[in-house]
Coordinates of C-alpha atoms and ligand atoms in Angstrom, one line a residue:
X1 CA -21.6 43.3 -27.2
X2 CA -22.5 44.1 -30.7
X3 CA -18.9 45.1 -31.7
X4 CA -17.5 42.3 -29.2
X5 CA -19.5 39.6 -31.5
X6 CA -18.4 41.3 -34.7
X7 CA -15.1 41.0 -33.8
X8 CA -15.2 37.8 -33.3
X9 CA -16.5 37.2 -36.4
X10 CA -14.0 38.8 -38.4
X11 CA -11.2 37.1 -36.7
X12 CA -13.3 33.9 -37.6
X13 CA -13.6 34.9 -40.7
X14 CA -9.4 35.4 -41.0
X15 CA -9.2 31.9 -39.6
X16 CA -10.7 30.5 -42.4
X17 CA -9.7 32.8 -45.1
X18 CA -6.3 31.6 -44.1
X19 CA -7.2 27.9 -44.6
X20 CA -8.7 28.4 -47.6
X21 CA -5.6 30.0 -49.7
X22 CA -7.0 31.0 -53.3
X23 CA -5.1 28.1 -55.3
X24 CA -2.6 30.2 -57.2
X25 CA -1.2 31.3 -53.2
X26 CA -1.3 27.9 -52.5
X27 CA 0.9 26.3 -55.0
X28 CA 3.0 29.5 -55.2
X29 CA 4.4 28.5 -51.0
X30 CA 4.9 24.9 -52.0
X31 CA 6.8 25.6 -55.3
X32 CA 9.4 23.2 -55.6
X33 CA 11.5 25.4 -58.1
X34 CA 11.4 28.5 -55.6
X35 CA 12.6 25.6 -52.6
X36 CA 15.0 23.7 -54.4
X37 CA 16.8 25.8 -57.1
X38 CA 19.8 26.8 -54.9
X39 CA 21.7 29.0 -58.0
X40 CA 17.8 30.7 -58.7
X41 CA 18.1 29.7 -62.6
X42 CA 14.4 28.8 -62.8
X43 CA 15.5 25.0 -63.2
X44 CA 16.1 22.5 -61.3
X45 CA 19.6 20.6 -62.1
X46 CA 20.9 16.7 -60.5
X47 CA 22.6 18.9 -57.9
X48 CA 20.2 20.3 -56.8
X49 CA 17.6 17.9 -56.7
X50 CA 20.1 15.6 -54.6
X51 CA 20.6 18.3 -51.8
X52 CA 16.8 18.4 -51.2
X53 CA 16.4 14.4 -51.4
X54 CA 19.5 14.3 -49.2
X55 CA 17.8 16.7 -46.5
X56 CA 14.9 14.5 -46.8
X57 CA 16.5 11.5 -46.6
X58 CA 18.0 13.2 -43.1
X59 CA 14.6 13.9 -42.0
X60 CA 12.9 10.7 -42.8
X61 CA 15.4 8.2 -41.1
X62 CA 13.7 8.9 -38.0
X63 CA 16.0 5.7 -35.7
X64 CA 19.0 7.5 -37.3
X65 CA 20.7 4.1 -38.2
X66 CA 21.5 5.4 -41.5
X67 CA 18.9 3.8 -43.7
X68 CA 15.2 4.0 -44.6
X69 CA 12.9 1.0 -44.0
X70 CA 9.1 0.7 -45.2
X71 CA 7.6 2.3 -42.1
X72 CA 10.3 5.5 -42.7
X73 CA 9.5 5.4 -46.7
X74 CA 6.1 6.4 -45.2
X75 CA 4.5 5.2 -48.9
X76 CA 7.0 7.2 -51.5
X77 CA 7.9 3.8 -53.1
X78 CA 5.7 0.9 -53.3
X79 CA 6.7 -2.2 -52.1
X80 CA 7.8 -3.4 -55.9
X81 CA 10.0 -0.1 -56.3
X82 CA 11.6 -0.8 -53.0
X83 CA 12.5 -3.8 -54.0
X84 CA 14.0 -2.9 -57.2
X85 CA 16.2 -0.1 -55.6
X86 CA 17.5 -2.5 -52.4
X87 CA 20.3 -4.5 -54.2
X88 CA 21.2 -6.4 -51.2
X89 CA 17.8 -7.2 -50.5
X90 CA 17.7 -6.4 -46.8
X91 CA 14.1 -4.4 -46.5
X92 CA 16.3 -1.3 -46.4
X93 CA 17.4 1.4 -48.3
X94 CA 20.7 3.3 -47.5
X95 CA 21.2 7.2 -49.1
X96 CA 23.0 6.1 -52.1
X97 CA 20.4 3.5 -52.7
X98 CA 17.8 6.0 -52.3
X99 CA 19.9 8.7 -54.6
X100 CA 20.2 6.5 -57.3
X101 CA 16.2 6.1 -57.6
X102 CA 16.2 9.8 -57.4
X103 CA 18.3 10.0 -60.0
X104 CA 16.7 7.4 -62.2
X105 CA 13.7 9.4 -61.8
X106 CA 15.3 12.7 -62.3
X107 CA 16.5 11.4 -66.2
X108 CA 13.2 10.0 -66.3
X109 CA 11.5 13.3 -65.8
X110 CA 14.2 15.1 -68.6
X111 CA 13.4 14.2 -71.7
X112 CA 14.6 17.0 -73.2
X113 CA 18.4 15.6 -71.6
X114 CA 19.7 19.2 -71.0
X115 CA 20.5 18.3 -67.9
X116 CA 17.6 20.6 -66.2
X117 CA 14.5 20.6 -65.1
X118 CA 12.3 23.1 -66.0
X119 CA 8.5 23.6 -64.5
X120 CA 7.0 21.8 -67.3
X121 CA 9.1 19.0 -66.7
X122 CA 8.6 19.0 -63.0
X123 CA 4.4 19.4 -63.8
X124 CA 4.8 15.8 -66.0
X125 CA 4.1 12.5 -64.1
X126 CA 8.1 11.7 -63.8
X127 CA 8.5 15.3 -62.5
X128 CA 5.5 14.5 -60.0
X129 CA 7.2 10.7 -59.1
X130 CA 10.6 12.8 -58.4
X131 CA 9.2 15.2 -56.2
X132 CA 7.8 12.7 -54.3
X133 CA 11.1 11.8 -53.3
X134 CA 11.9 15.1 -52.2
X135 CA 9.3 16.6 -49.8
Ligands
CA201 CA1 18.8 25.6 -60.7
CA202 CA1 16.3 4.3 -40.4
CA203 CA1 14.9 19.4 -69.2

């Protein structure tokens, strides 16, 4: 009974040892240079970036009609940046629509303009507003 009970606990206590990753674990999983940098330079380039807002694009369009709307956007732009990013006006987004704010974002996000990303970069507030649009 004993041994039964502290059984139990330890597997309760793995439960929530798991939950509770130390923070360095945490972030380390939901890297987004280990997850997006395709040609493992330590940067993230244009190319890259546009696969993984491409695959999320994919995922998001949920009605498969080839465009995002508000309720698909599920909050990554506000209703102003929508706006500003739907030319046509029609509540919608399609993927180049949706690229080229990822790409606005991306040169926002460079200041350096070498073309790359680096994790600095990606840690600013324009690297933080682009990865929004990726995951
Ligand atoms: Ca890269
Ligand atoms: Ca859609
Ligand atoms: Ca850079």
């Amino acid at each position: 009974m004993t041994s039964r009970r502290s059984m139990l606990l330890t597997m309760v206590a793995g439960v929530l040892a798991m939950g509770h990753l130390p923070a360095p674990a945490a972030a380390r999983r939901a890297d987004p240079i280990r997850m997006y940098d395709t040609d493992k330079d330590g940067t993230l380039d244009l190319a890259e970036v546009k696969t993984a807002a491409s695959a999320l694009f994919a995922k998001l369009d949920r009605d498969h009609d080839g465009t995002l709307d508000k309720r698909e956007l599920a909050g990554r732009l506000t209703a102003g940046e929508l706006a500003a990013a739907d030319p046509d006006h029609d509540g919608t987004l399609t993927q180049d629509e949706y690229i080229a704010v990822v790409e606005q974002r991306f040169n926002a996000a460079d200041p350096d303009k070498d073309g790359t990303l680096d994790r600095k970069e990606l840690n600013s507030k324009a690297g933080q507003a682009l990865l929004h649009l990726l995951r």
